[in-house]
C-alpha atoms as one frame of an Amber mdcrd trajectory, in Angstrom:
protein
 -13.579 -47.482 -14.174 -11.231 -46.724 -17.002  -8.515 -44.038 -16.593  -6.772
 -42.212 -19.722  -3.409 -41.760 -20.073  -2.024 -38.393 -20.870   0.922 -39.128
 -24.603   3.819 -38.498 -21.885   2.780 -41.122 -19.748   1.963 -43.430 -23.004
   4.581 -43.473 -24.679   6.433 -43.689 -21.289   4.352 -47.404 -20.500   4.294
 -48.559 -23.672   8.078 -48.511 -24.657   9.197 -51.279 -27.184  12.117 -51.902
 -29.191  12.884 -49.471 -32.816  11.012 -51.755 -35.800  13.075 -53.673 -38.243
  12.493 -51.213 -40.552  14.843 -48.908 -39.033  17.267 -51.661 -37.866  17.958
 -52.398 -41.206  18.914 -48.785 -42.169  21.548 -48.402 -40.416  24.989 -49.923
 -41.927  26.034 -53.353 -39.907  29.486 -51.832 -38.814  27.757 -48.824 -36.979
  24.688 -50.511 -35.376  25.234 -50.043 -31.690  24.134 -52.545 -29.734  20.707
 -51.772 -27.679  19.884 -52.907 -24.082  15.921 -52.938 -24.961  14.953 -56.361
 -23.428  11.616 -57.641 -24.994   9.010 -57.719 -22.251   7.116 -61.218 -21.132
   4.144 -60.118 -21.009   2.267 -57.080 -22.130   1.246 -55.078 -19.463  -2.213
 -53.266 -19.380  -3.704 -50.471 -17.656  -5.377 -52.936 -15.083  -2.131 -54.159
 -14.420  -0.536 -50.909 -13.013  -3.339 -50.358 -11.234  -2.160 -52.747  -8.840
   0.847 -51.513  -8.213   0.830 -50.236  -4.346   1.711 -46.278  -3.968   4.977
 -46.246  -3.826   5.764 -47.299  -7.445   2.827 -45.838  -8.807   4.448 -42.390
  -7.225   8.122 -43.582  -8.661   6.001 -44.014 -12.232   4.647 -40.706 -11.664
   8.204 -39.004 -10.594   9.843 -40.903 -14.153   7.578 -39.491 -16.475   7.278
 -35.451 -14.371  10.801 -36.250 -15.146  11.009 -37.286 -19.034   8.668 -34.327
 -19.750  10.149 -31.678 -17.825  13.527 -32.602 -19.759  11.913 -33.032 -22.852
  10.407 -29.017 -22.497  13.899 -28.168 -21.581  15.678 -29.863 -24.521  12.904
 -28.318 -26.655  13.632 -24.870 -25.883  17.232 -25.304 -25.930  17.306 -27.522
 -29.590  13.628 -25.721 -31.235  13.135 -22.994 -29.472  14.130 -20.229 -31.794
  11.539 -20.813 -33.654   9.356 -19.344 -31.354  11.891 -16.025 -31.480  10.464
 -15.440 -35.443   7.262 -14.390 -37.537   5.590 -17.213 -39.974   7.624 -14.380
 -42.626  10.761 -15.075 -40.857  11.064 -11.342 -39.086  12.051 -11.503 -35.357
   8.977 -10.910 -32.810   9.323  -8.571 -30.154   8.975  -9.465 -26.720   6.108
  -8.974 -24.978   6.769  -7.549 -22.030   5.787  -9.113 -18.608   3.363  -6.579
 -16.631   4.392  -5.077 -13.018   2.056  -6.931 -10.940   0.564 -10.047 -11.830
  -1.640 -12.651  -9.721  -2.299 -16.133 -10.343  -4.959 -16.492  -8.985  -8.339
 -15.945 -11.206 -11.646 -13.107 -11.697 -13.489 -15.734 -13.465 -12.996 -19.373
 -12.338 -12.636 -20.424  -8.974  -9.837 -20.757  -7.465  -9.998 -23.801  -5.147
 -12.505 -27.037  -4.618 -14.089 -25.502  -1.944 -14.359 -22.197  -4.670 -15.762
 -24.786  -7.393 -18.862 -25.783  -5.177 -19.889 -22.329  -4.455 -19.853 -21.290
  -7.582 -22.138 -23.871  -8.960 -25.173 -22.378  -6.192 -26.170 -19.417  -7.704
 -27.905 -21.236 -10.694 -31.579 -21.976 -10.775 -31.040 -25.942 -10.412 -28.408
 -25.084  -6.852 -30.972 -22.617  -5.595 -33.849 -25.117  -5.504 -31.180 -27.413
  -3.917 -30.286 -24.917  -1.116 -34.645 -24.487  -0.713 -35.044 -28.166  -0.170
 -32.233 -28.502   2.226 -33.065 -25.232   3.824 -37.175 -26.833   4.489 -36.117
 -30.571   5.320 -33.835 -29.285   8.380 -36.605 -26.678   9.242 -37.704 -29.479
  11.882 -34.295 -29.358  13.583 -34.550 -25.577  14.145 -34.781 -23.455  16.837
 -38.243 -22.002  16.880 -38.981 -18.655  18.444 -41.571 -20.097  21.551 -45.113
 -17.157  21.527 -45.267 -14.013  23.827 -47.506 -16.082  26.039 -45.569 -18.784
  26.806 -43.345 -18.343  30.265 -40.775 -20.879  31.322 -39.559 -20.683  34.476
C-alpha cells in the first residue's frame, strides 16, 4: 500500500545538505560550519512505516510543530501582503459573524453521518432492500388468529 506524503512531511524526511553551488557563492571568510550529517542510507517510506508507533508519533509531532511555526513565521514576515489588494490599496477587514457554528449544513460532520448520507442514493436504497429481504427469516412473524398457544 502506497502512502502519500504532504509537502511538509516530504521536505522534513528528505532533508539533505546544501548544494555545492550555494557553497561556492558564500565568501570563504564568512562561511559558517554546518552540521549536516551525510546520510548513511537513503530511507524510503517503507522504512518509516516499519517504525514503532512512538517513533511515528514523534515524527508526526515534529512535522506538525514545524508546520505551525512556519505558518506563524509567514504571518509575521509576509502577513502584511494580505492587508492590501493587488493594486496596493488597503483592504477592509470583513467583520466576523456574531454566531458561527463549526458544523456543516451540507457535508456530514461524523463518520456515521458519512455512512448515512450515502443511504439516500439509489444504490443505498437497493442495498437496504436486499438486506431487509436477507434477514426476513430471522424476524418475528405475526401468527394467525387460529393458532392458540397455551
